[in-house]
Tab-separated table of C-alpha atoms in Angstrom:
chain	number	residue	atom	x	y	z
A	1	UNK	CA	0.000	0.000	0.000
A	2	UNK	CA	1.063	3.672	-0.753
A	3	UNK	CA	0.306	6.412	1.173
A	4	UNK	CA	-1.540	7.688	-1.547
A	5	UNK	CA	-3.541	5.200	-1.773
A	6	UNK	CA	-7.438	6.405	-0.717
A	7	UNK	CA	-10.602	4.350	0.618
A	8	UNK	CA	-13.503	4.874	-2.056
A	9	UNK	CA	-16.501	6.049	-0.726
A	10	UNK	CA	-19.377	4.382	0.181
A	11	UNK	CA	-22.439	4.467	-0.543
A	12	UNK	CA	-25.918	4.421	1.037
A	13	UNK	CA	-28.840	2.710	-0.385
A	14	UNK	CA	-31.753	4.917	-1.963
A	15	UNK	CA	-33.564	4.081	1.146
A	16	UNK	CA	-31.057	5.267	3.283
A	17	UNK	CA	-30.049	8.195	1.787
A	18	UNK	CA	-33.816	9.688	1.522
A	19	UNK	CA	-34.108	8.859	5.453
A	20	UNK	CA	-30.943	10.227	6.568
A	21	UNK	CA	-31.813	13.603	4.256
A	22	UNK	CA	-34.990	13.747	5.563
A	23	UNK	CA	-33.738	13.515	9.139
A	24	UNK	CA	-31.162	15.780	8.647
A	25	UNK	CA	-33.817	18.208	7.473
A	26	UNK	CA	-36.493	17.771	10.256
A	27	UNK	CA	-33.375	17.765	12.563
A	28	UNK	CA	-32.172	20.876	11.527
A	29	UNK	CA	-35.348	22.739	11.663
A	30	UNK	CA	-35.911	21.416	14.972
A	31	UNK	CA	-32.336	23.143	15.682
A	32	UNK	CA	-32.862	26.487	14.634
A	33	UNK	CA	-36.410	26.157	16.492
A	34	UNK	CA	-34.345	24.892	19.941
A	35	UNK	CA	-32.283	28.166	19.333
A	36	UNK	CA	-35.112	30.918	18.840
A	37	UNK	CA	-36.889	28.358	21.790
A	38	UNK	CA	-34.120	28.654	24.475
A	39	UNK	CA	-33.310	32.165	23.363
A	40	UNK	CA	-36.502	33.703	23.531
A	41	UNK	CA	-37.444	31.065	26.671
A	42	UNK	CA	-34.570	32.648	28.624
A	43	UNK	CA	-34.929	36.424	27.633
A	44	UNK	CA	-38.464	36.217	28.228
A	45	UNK	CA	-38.857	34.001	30.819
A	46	UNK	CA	-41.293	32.037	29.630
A	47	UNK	CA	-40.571	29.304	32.196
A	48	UNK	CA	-42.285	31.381	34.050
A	49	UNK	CA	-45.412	30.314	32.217
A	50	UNK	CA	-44.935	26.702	31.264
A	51	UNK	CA	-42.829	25.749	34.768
A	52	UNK	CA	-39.484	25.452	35.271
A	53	UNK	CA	-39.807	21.737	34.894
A	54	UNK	CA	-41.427	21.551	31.725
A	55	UNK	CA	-39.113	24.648	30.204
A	56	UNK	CA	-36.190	22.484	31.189
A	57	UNK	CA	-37.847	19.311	29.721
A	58	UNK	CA	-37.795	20.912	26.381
A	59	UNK	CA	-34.289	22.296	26.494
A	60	UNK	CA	-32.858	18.164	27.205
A	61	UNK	CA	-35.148	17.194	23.799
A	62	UNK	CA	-33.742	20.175	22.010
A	63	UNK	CA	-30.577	19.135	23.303
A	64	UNK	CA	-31.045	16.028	22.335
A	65	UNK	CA	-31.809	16.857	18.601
A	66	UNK	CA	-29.339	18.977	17.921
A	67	UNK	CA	-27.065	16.973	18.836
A	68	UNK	CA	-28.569	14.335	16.511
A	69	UNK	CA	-28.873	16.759	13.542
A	70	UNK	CA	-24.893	17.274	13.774
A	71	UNK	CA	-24.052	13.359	13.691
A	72	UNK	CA	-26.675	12.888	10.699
A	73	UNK	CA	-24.919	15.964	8.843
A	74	UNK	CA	-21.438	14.158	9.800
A	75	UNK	CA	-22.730	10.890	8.481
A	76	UNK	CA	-23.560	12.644	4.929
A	77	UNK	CA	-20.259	14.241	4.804
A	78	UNK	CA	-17.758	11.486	5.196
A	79	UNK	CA	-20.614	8.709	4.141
A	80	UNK	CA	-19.681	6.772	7.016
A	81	UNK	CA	-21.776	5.687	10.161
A	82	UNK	CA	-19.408	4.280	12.773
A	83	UNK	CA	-17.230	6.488	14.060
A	84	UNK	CA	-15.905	8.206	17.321
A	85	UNK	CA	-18.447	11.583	16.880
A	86	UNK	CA	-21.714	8.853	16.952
A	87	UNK	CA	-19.855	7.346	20.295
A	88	UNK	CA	-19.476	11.047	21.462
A	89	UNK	CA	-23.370	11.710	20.539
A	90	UNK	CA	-24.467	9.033	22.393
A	91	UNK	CA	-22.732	9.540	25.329
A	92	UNK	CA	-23.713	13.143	25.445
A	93	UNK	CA	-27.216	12.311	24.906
A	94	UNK	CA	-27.322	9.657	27.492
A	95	UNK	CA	-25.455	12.487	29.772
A	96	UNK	CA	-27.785	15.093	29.252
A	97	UNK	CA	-31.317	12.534	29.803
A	98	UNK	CA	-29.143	11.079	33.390
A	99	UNK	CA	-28.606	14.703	34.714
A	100	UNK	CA	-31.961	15.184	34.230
A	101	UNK	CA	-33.170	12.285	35.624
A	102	UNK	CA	-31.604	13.950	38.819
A	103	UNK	CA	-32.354	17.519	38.001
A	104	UNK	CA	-35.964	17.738	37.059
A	105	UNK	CA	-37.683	16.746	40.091
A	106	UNK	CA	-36.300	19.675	41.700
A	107	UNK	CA	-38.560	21.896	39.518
A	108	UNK	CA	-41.438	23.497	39.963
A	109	UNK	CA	-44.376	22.316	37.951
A	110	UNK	CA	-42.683	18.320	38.108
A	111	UNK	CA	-45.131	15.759	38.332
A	112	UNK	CA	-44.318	11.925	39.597
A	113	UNK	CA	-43.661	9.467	36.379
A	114	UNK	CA	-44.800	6.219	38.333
A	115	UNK	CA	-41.152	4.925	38.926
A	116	UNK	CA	-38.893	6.925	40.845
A	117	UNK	CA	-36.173	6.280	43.304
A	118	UNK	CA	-35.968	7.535	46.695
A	119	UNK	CA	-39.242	9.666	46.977
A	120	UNK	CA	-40.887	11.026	50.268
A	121	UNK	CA	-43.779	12.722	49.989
A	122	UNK	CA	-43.503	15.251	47.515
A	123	UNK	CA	-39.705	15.218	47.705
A	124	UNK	CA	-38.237	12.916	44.756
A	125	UNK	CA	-34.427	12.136	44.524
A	126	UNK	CA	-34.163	10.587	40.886
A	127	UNK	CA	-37.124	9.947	38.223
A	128	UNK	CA	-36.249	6.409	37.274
A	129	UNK	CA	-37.830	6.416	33.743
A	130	UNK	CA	-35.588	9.285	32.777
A	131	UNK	CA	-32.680	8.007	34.202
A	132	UNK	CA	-33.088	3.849	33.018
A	133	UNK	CA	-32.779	6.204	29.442
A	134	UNK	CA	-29.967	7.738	30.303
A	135	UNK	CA	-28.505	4.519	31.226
A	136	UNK	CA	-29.547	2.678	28.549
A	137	UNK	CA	-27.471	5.355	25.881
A	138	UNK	CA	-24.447	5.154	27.766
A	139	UNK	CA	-24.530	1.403	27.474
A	140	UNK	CA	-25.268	1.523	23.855
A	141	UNK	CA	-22.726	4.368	23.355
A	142	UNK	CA	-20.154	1.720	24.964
A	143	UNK	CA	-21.267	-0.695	23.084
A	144	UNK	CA	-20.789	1.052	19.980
A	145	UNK	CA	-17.428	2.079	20.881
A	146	UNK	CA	-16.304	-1.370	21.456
A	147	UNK	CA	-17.727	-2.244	17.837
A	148	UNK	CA	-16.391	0.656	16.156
A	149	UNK	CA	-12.806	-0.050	17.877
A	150	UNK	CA	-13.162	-3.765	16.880
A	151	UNK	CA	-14.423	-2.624	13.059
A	152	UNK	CA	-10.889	-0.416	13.196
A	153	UNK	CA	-8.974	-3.261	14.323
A	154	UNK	CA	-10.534	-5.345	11.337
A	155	UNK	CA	-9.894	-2.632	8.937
A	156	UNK	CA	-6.137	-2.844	10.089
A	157	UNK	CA	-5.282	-6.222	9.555
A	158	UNK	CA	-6.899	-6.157	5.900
C-alpha cells in the first residue's frame, strides 16, 4: 500500500439516503427552532409560564436533537456511520437525559412518572424512567465504541 492510496466512498442505499436527508432536514429545523426556543425562553422568561420543569424538559429534547442533527450531517459528509463523533453523541445524549433524571424533580411544575427512586412525599431524589434512558445510551454508546474499535482493528489487519 502507498500512502496515496485512498478508501472509495461508500455508498448508502436509496432508502437510506432519503431517510438520513430527511432527518437531517427535520433535525435541523428542529435546531434552529431549539435556538429561537431557548433564546426567547430565557430572555423572556417564559418558564415562568410553562414551569421550570417543563421549560427544562424541552431544552434536554432540544438538546437532544441537535445533537442528533450534527451526527446525521457528519454521516452525509464522510458517508460513514461508525465512528468516534456517533460514540461522542451518544454519550452526550445519554449524559444530558441522566442529569436530568436527577435535576428535574427539583422543579417546579414536576409531576411523579410512576417509577422513581428515593421519593418522600412530595420530595423525589431521581425519576427512574428518565434516568433507566440515560442509562440505557451510555450502554449503547459503549457498546458502539467497542464495535467501532473492533471494526478499526478489522480494517487494520486487511
Amino acid at each position: 500500500k502507498t500512502n496515496v492510496e485512498m478508501k472509495p466512498k461508500r455508498s448508502f442505499s436509496r432508502g437510506f439516503r432519503f431517510l438520513l436527508r430527511l432527518g437531517i432536514f427535520l433535525t435541523g429545523c428542529m435546531s434552529l427552532s431549539a435556538v429561537c426556543f431557548v433564546g426567547w425562553g430565557i430572555s423572556d422568561r417564559i418558564w415562568q409560564e410553562i414551569g421550570a420543569c417543563q421549560f427544562a424538559r424541552m431544552v434536554v429534547l432540544y438538546g437532544c436533537i441537535v445533537c442528533c442533527f450534527v451526527f446525521l450531517v457528519k454521516i452525509e459528509i464522510n458517508k460513514t456511520i461508525f465512528s468516534r463523533l456517533l460514540v461522542q453523541c451518544i454519550r452526550i445524549i445519554g449524559g444530558i437525559v441522566t442529569a436530568a433524571s436527577f435535576v428535574l424533580p427539583r422543579l417546579s411544575g414536576y409531576e411523579d412518572s410512576g417509577f422513581t427512586i428515593m421519593s418522600y412525599g412530595s420530595f423525589t431524589l431521581i425519576d427512574g424512567w428518565i434516568l433507566l434512558i440515560g442509562v440505557l445510551l451510555l450502554i449503547f454508546a459503549g457498546i458502539i465504541k467497542e464495535g467501532f474499535s473492533m471494526q478499526n482493528e478489522l480494517d487494520e489487519v486487511l
